């Protein structure tokens, strides 16, 4: 069977979405300086991160902050803004790609940091850059089913160790142009954290309704982007082509039902200039309605979409239709509509 998975929510609202920006600015120029000898040896120009990816800078955490500390901070901020008491939370989903060990779950540490009740489910969902949208969908379904009342979805990312390892590897005398191109995407990553709180719309009439959306898989492309603690290795052109085809197929099937072409804002997963421009052109979107945060934050993995939504929140008006859409390694895509 080929087609979209479809989901609609009856009584779910987004009560808060927050972001925590990492404090250490790491300009792309700094990476150029660290890789100057390699770029010269491989006859590659400086400034590729800025000119090709559009990433001028990204953020790192300072030495005293971990990614799960930041995720906990973002979640606490979201709970405070939503007015939901931590004791009422029935679900915590961590969607971070970053992790320092295989077990226990990252969610367990965040659950403890927030002081959530023992009755609150807590676990990790890892689905590359799409994890946060998947977490929202799962939480919304549990709220609609009456299994929980409130849910917290979090993501925190820290690419610094991976980027430092990548720079060391690319600085070796035997590194090649092919190595550089395969690992180029690693250098676009950035640190950051985000959180959202969902609850019943009927109990929060002024909140932002989560209506539903679609998802679609193209897992024949699962080898195009493979990441681990030591680095992220991609087939850039294959990833762009496969991801774009997947998004267009999902969009075209969904459009008769959702009429997303008329939406007021499109909050996309933040990757690069090429990625964003390709999606805008392929779907015929109004570029002015597609905000870009990757120039200053880089690709913050699953946190990038909710961080961008949080940054746009003050500019949205009541009744605005917001489409959240992303692609994650695997490949998978998901699109969700929120009415502000």
Short mmCIF file of C-alpha atoms in Angstrom, two decimals:
data_model
loop_
_atom_site.label_atom_id
_atom_site.label_comp_id
_atom_site.label_asym_id
_atom_site.label_seq_id
_atom_site.Cartn_x
_atom_site.Cartn_y
_atom_site.Cartn_z
CA UNK A 1 0.00 0.00 0.00
CA UNK A 2 1.28 3.45 -0.93
CA UNK A 3 -0.16 6.58 0.64
CA UNK A 4 -0.43 8.77 3.71
CA UNK A 5 -1.33 7.89 7.25
CA UNK A 6 -4.05 10.31 8.31
CA UNK A 7 -5.00 11.57 11.76
CA UNK A 8 -7.56 14.08 13.08
CA UNK A 9 -7.88 15.31 16.65
CA UNK A 10 -11.19 16.15 18.28
CA UNK A 11 -10.31 17.96 21.49
CA UNK A 12 -6.61 18.85 21.62
CA UNK A 13 -4.95 22.22 22.08
CA UNK A 14 -1.40 23.51 22.18
CA UNK A 15 -1.20 25.38 25.48
CA UNK A 16 2.42 26.53 25.26
CA UNK A 17 5.54 26.13 23.14
CA UNK A 18 8.91 27.39 24.36
CA UNK A 19 12.54 27.45 23.30
CA UNK A 20 15.87 27.71 25.08
CA UNK A 21 18.68 29.17 22.98
CA UNK A 22 22.15 27.87 23.75
CA UNK A 23 24.45 30.74 24.83
CA UNK A 24 27.72 30.03 23.02
CA UNK A 25 27.79 31.41 19.47
CA UNK A 26 29.90 29.34 17.07
CA UNK A 27 30.26 31.18 13.73
CA UNK A 28 30.74 29.17 10.55
CA UNK A 29 33.85 31.25 9.99
CA UNK A 30 35.38 29.54 13.04
CA UNK A 31 34.93 26.15 11.41
CA UNK A 32 36.55 27.54 8.25
CA UNK A 33 39.54 28.61 10.31
CA UNK A 34 39.84 25.22 12.00
CA UNK A 35 39.63 23.44 8.63
CA UNK A 36 41.74 25.96 6.69
CA UNK A 37 44.55 23.49 5.93
CA UNK A 38 42.09 20.81 4.79
CA UNK A 39 40.15 23.21 2.57
CA UNK A 40 43.38 24.36 0.94
CA UNK A 41 44.66 20.79 0.44
CA UNK A 42 41.32 19.67 -1.07
CA UNK A 43 41.01 22.86 -3.14
CA UNK A 44 37.68 23.74 -1.57
CA UNK A 45 36.68 27.37 -0.97
CA UNK A 46 36.01 28.85 2.45
CA UNK A 47 32.49 29.98 3.27
CA UNK A 48 30.65 26.87 2.04
CA UNK A 49 28.57 26.69 5.20
CA UNK A 50 27.34 30.23 4.65
CA UNK A 51 26.98 30.20 0.87
CA UNK A 52 25.69 26.68 0.29
CA UNK A 53 23.85 25.81 3.50
CA UNK A 54 23.00 29.37 4.54
CA UNK A 55 24.23 28.70 8.08
CA UNK A 56 26.05 31.77 9.37
CA UNK A 57 26.34 30.50 12.93
CA UNK A 58 25.01 27.95 15.35
CA UNK A 59 24.90 27.64 19.14
CA UNK A 60 26.69 25.41 21.65
CA UNK A 61 25.92 24.92 25.33
CA UNK A 62 28.42 26.23 27.83
CA UNK A 63 30.51 23.75 29.78
CA UNK A 64 28.11 23.64 32.72
CA UNK A 65 24.94 22.75 30.78
CA UNK A 66 23.87 19.41 29.33
CA UNK A 67 21.27 18.94 26.61
CA UNK A 68 18.85 17.29 29.06
CA UNK A 69 19.33 20.16 31.53
CA UNK A 70 18.23 22.48 28.75
CA UNK A 71 15.29 20.25 27.79
CA UNK A 72 14.17 20.25 31.44
CA UNK A 73 14.46 24.05 31.50
CA UNK A 74 12.37 24.37 28.33
CA UNK A 75 9.71 22.03 29.74
CA UNK A 76 9.52 23.91 33.05
CA UNK A 77 9.12 27.15 31.12
CA UNK A 78 6.35 25.65 28.97
CA UNK A 79 4.47 24.34 32.01
CA UNK A 80 4.70 27.76 33.67
CA UNK A 81 3.37 29.50 30.56
CA UNK A 82 0.54 26.99 30.15
CA UNK A 83 -0.58 27.27 33.76
CA UNK A 84 -0.63 23.47 34.05
CA UNK A 85 0.46 22.09 37.41
CA UNK A 86 3.20 19.43 37.00
CA UNK A 87 1.07 17.10 39.13
CA UNK A 88 -1.56 17.01 36.36
CA UNK A 89 0.83 15.84 33.63
CA UNK A 90 0.08 12.32 32.42
CA UNK A 91 2.76 11.97 29.74
CA UNK A 92 6.31 13.16 29.11
CA UNK A 93 7.88 12.36 25.73
CA UNK A 94 11.53 13.14 25.06
CA UNK A 95 12.28 13.35 21.34
CA UNK A 96 15.99 14.28 21.44
CA UNK A 97 18.43 12.68 19.04
CA UNK A 98 21.27 13.46 21.46
CA UNK A 99 21.88 10.94 24.22
CA UNK A 100 24.85 10.16 26.42
CA UNK A 101 23.93 6.52 27.12
CA UNK A 102 21.58 3.84 25.86
CA UNK A 103 19.65 3.43 29.10
CA UNK A 104 17.80 4.59 31.05
CA UNK A 105 15.73 6.88 28.84
CA UNK A 106 16.56 10.57 28.69
CA UNK A 107 12.92 11.12 29.62
CA UNK A 108 13.46 9.59 33.06
CA UNK A 109 15.97 12.30 34.03
CA UNK A 110 13.70 15.06 32.71
CA UNK A 111 10.71 13.51 34.51
CA UNK A 112 12.66 13.66 37.76
CA UNK A 113 13.89 17.20 37.08
CA UNK A 114 10.35 18.45 36.56
CA UNK A 115 9.01 16.68 39.65
CA UNK A 116 6.29 14.92 37.66
CA UNK A 117 4.01 12.41 39.40
CA UNK A 118 4.76 8.69 39.42
CA UNK A 119 1.62 8.16 37.34
CA UNK A 120 3.04 10.15 34.41
CA UNK A 121 4.19 7.97 31.53
CA UNK A 122 7.69 8.89 30.40
CA UNK A 123 9.76 7.57 27.51
CA UNK A 124 11.85 8.55 24.49
CA UNK A 125 10.73 8.66 20.87
CA UNK A 126 13.68 8.82 18.49
CA UNK A 127 12.84 9.40 14.87
CA UNK A 128 15.63 11.70 13.72
CA UNK A 129 14.47 15.27 13.06
CA UNK A 130 10.81 14.25 12.94
CA UNK A 131 10.61 13.08 16.55
CA UNK A 132 8.95 16.19 18.00
CA UNK A 133 6.08 16.12 15.50
CA UNK A 134 5.63 12.39 16.18
CA UNK A 135 5.54 13.13 19.91
CA UNK A 136 2.84 15.75 19.42
CA UNK A 137 0.72 13.32 17.41
CA UNK A 138 1.03 10.52 19.95
CA UNK A 139 0.21 12.84 22.85
CA UNK A 140 -2.81 14.24 21.00
CA UNK A 141 -4.15 10.76 20.37
CA UNK A 142 -3.83 9.83 24.05
CA UNK A 143 -5.60 13.04 25.08
CA UNK A 144 -8.43 12.37 22.63
CA UNK A 145 -8.69 8.81 23.95
CA UNK A 146 -9.10 10.10 27.50
CA UNK A 147 -6.02 8.24 28.73
CA UNK A 148 -4.26 11.43 29.85
CA UNK A 149 -5.20 15.07 30.36
CA UNK A 150 -1.91 16.90 29.82
CA UNK A 151 1.28 16.02 27.97
CA UNK A 152 4.75 17.56 27.74
CA UNK A 153 6.92 16.98 24.65
CA UNK A 154 10.58 18.00 24.81
CA UNK A 155 13.76 17.96 22.73
CA UNK A 156 17.29 19.04 23.55
CA UNK A 157 20.29 18.77 21.24
CA UNK A 158 24.06 19.08 21.67
CA UNK A 159 26.11 18.49 18.51
CA UNK A 160 29.36 19.89 19.93
CA UNK A 161 31.14 16.56 20.66
CA UNK A 162 30.17 15.22 17.23
CA UNK A 163 31.29 18.38 15.46
CA UNK A 164 34.61 18.42 17.30
CA UNK A 165 35.19 14.77 16.33
CA UNK A 166 34.27 15.54 12.72
CA UNK A 167 36.71 18.46 12.53
CA UNK A 168 39.49 16.30 13.96
CA UNK A 169 38.76 13.58 11.39
CA UNK A 170 38.58 15.99 8.44
CA UNK A 171 41.86 17.57 9.57
CA UNK A 172 43.74 14.31 9.00
CA UNK A 173 46.06 14.24 6.00
CA UNK A 174 44.23 11.32 4.40
CA UNK A 175 40.76 12.94 4.44
CA UNK A 176 39.28 13.35 0.96
CA UNK A 177 36.81 15.60 -0.82
CA UNK A 178 34.32 12.74 -0.62
CA UNK A 179 34.80 12.58 3.16
CA UNK A 180 34.25 16.33 3.44
CA UNK A 181 31.04 16.24 1.40
CA UNK A 182 29.69 13.21 3.29
CA UNK A 183 30.27 14.94 6.63
CA UNK A 184 29.42 18.49 5.59
CA UNK A 185 25.91 18.29 7.09
CA UNK A 186 27.38 17.58 10.54
CA UNK A 187 28.87 21.07 10.56
CA UNK A 188 25.42 22.64 10.02
CA UNK A 189 24.05 21.29 13.31
CA UNK A 190 23.35 23.46 16.34
CA UNK A 191 22.42 23.18 20.01
CA UNK A 192 19.06 24.19 21.44
CA UNK A 193 16.02 22.94 23.34
CA UNK A 194 12.25 23.20 23.02
CA UNK A 195 9.10 22.00 24.77
CA UNK A 196 5.35 22.01 24.24
CA UNK A 197 2.37 21.36 26.49
CA UNK A 198 -0.83 19.84 25.11
CA UNK A 199 -4.20 19.50 26.81
CA UNK A 200 -7.96 19.26 26.14
CA UNK A 201 -9.22 22.13 24.02
CA UNK A 202 -12.58 22.01 25.82
CA UNK A 203 -10.86 23.03 29.07
CA UNK A 204 -8.83 25.79 27.40
CA UNK A 205 -11.10 27.63 24.95
CA UNK A 206 -8.52 30.32 24.17
CA UNK A 207 -5.71 27.90 23.30
CA UNK A 208 -4.43 26.84 19.87
CA UNK A 209 -6.34 23.91 18.37
CA UNK A 210 -4.31 20.98 17.05
CA UNK A 211 -6.42 19.68 14.16
CA UNK A 212 -4.35 16.77 12.81
CA UNK A 213 -2.53 15.98 9.61
CA UNK A 214 -0.66 13.25 7.76
CA UNK A 215 2.55 11.27 7.77
CA UNK A 216 4.26 9.21 5.09
CA UNK A 217 7.29 6.92 4.91
CA UNK A 218 9.89 6.27 2.22
CA UNK A 219 12.14 3.91 4.15
CA UNK A 220 13.87 2.66 1.01
CA UNK A 221 16.06 5.72 1.68
CA UNK A 222 17.08 4.71 5.22
CA UNK A 223 20.80 4.67 4.34
CA UNK A 224 21.00 8.22 2.98
CA UNK A 225 21.69 9.85 6.34
CA UNK A 226 23.26 7.82 9.14
CA UNK A 227 24.42 9.49 12.34
CA UNK A 228 26.12 8.42 15.52
CA UNK A 229 28.31 9.80 18.32
CA UNK A 230 31.29 10.17 15.97
CA UNK A 231 29.54 11.91 13.10
CA UNK A 232 26.71 12.17 10.63
CA UNK A 233 27.30 10.78 7.15
CA UNK A 234 24.99 11.77 4.33
CA UNK A 235 24.40 11.48 0.61
CA UNK A 236 23.44 15.17 0.17
CA UNK A 237 21.90 14.96 -3.30
CA UNK A 238 20.16 11.65 -2.65
CA UNK A 239 18.77 13.00 0.61
CA UNK A 240 17.47 16.15 -1.06
CA UNK A 241 15.91 14.27 -3.98
CA UNK A 242 14.33 11.55 -1.85
CA UNK A 243 13.06 13.97 0.79
CA UNK A 244 11.58 16.34 -1.76
CA UNK A 245 9.77 13.54 -3.57
CA UNK A 246 8.39 12.28 -0.25
CA UNK A 247 7.13 15.72 0.83
CA UNK A 248 5.50 16.43 -2.52
CA UNK A 249 3.73 13.06 -2.58
CA UNK A 250 2.42 13.53 0.97
CA UNK A 251 1.33 17.11 0.27
CA UNK A 252 -0.46 16.32 -2.97
CA UNK A 253 -2.47 13.52 -1.37
CA UNK A 254 -3.35 15.65 1.67
CA UNK A 255 -4.17 18.89 -0.15
CA UNK A 256 -7.77 18.10 -1.22
CA UNK A 257 -8.71 17.48 2.43
CA UNK A 258 -6.63 20.13 4.19
CA UNK A 259 -6.25 22.94 1.63
CA UNK A 260 -2.89 23.88 3.16
CA UNK A 261 -1.95 26.16 0.26
CA UNK A 262 -4.05 28.86 1.94
CA UNK A 263 -2.40 28.53 5.38
CA UNK A 264 -0.96 31.62 7.04
CA UNK A 265 2.38 30.21 8.19
CA UNK A 266 4.51 27.17 7.37
CA UNK A 267 6.84 26.09 10.16
CA UNK A 268 9.35 23.73 8.59
CA UNK A 269 12.18 21.66 9.95
CA UNK A 270 15.23 23.87 9.54
CA UNK A 271 18.01 22.37 7.43
CA UNK A 272 19.53 24.74 4.88
CA UNK A 273 18.85 27.30 2.16
CA UNK A 274 18.79 24.62 -0.53
CA UNK A 275 16.35 22.43 1.43
CA UNK A 276 13.96 25.27 2.24
CA UNK A 277 14.03 26.78 -1.24
CA UNK A 278 13.42 23.38 -2.86
CA UNK A 279 10.33 22.73 -0.73
CA UNK A 280 8.96 26.25 -1.22
CA UNK A 281 9.35 25.98 -4.99
CA UNK A 282 8.03 22.42 -5.29
CA UNK A 283 4.89 23.13 -3.25
CA UNK A 284 4.33 26.65 -4.58
CA UNK A 285 4.42 28.23 -1.12
CA UNK A 286 4.62 31.94 -0.40
CA UNK A 287 8.23 32.37 0.75
CA UNK A 288 7.18 35.20 3.08
CA UNK A 289 5.13 32.69 5.08
CA UNK A 290 8.07 30.31 5.61
CA UNK A 291 10.32 31.65 8.40
CA UNK A 292 13.97 30.57 8.49
CA UNK A 293 15.94 30.18 11.72
CA UNK A 294 18.76 27.96 10.41
CA UNK A 295 21.00 30.95 9.52
CA UNK A 296 21.57 31.69 13.22
CA UNK A 297 20.71 28.38 14.93
CA UNK A 298 21.74 25.81 12.33
CA UNK A 299 19.88 22.52 12.17
CA UNK A 300 18.80 21.82 15.76
CA UNK A 301 17.38 18.39 14.91
CA UNK A 302 13.88 17.72 16.26
CA UNK A 303 14.09 20.91 18.36
CA UNK A 304 14.37 23.15 15.29
CA UNK A 305 10.68 23.09 14.33
CA UNK A 306 9.26 23.88 17.81
CA UNK A 307 12.02 26.48 18.38
CA UNK A 308 10.96 28.18 15.14
CA UNK A 309 7.29 27.98 16.15
CA UNK A 310 8.10 29.54 19.52
CA UNK A 311 10.03 32.33 17.76
CA UNK A 312 7.05 33.03 15.49
CA UNK A 313 4.36 32.85 18.19
CA UNK A 314 4.19 36.58 18.94
CA UNK A 315 3.66 37.41 15.25
CA UNK A 316 0.70 35.03 14.87
CA UNK A 317 -2.90 36.19 15.20
CA UNK A 318 -5.96 34.40 16.52
CA UNK A 319 -7.33 32.16 13.79
CA UNK A 320 -4.10 31.88 11.82
CA UNK A 321 -3.61 28.47 10.25
CA UNK A 322 -0.13 27.12 10.97
CA UNK A 323 1.20 24.04 9.18
CA UNK A 324 4.13 22.29 10.90
CA UNK A 325 6.01 20.10 8.45
CA UNK A 326 9.27 18.23 8.45
CA UNK A 327 11.37 15.42 7.04
CA UNK A 328 13.53 13.08 9.07
CA UNK A 329 16.22 10.58 8.18
CA UNK A 330 14.71 7.25 7.41
CA UNK A 331 13.01 8.85 5.39
CA UNK A 332 9.76 9.99 7.00
CA UNK A 333 7.67 13.12 6.73
CA UNK A 334 4.81 14.53 8.80
CA UNK A 335 2.53 17.56 8.53
CA UNK A 336 0.30 18.87 11.30
CA UNK A 337 -2.08 21.83 11.33
CA UNK A 338 -2.56 24.11 14.34
CA UNK A 339 -5.13 26.91 14.42
CA UNK A 340 -3.78 29.80 16.48
#
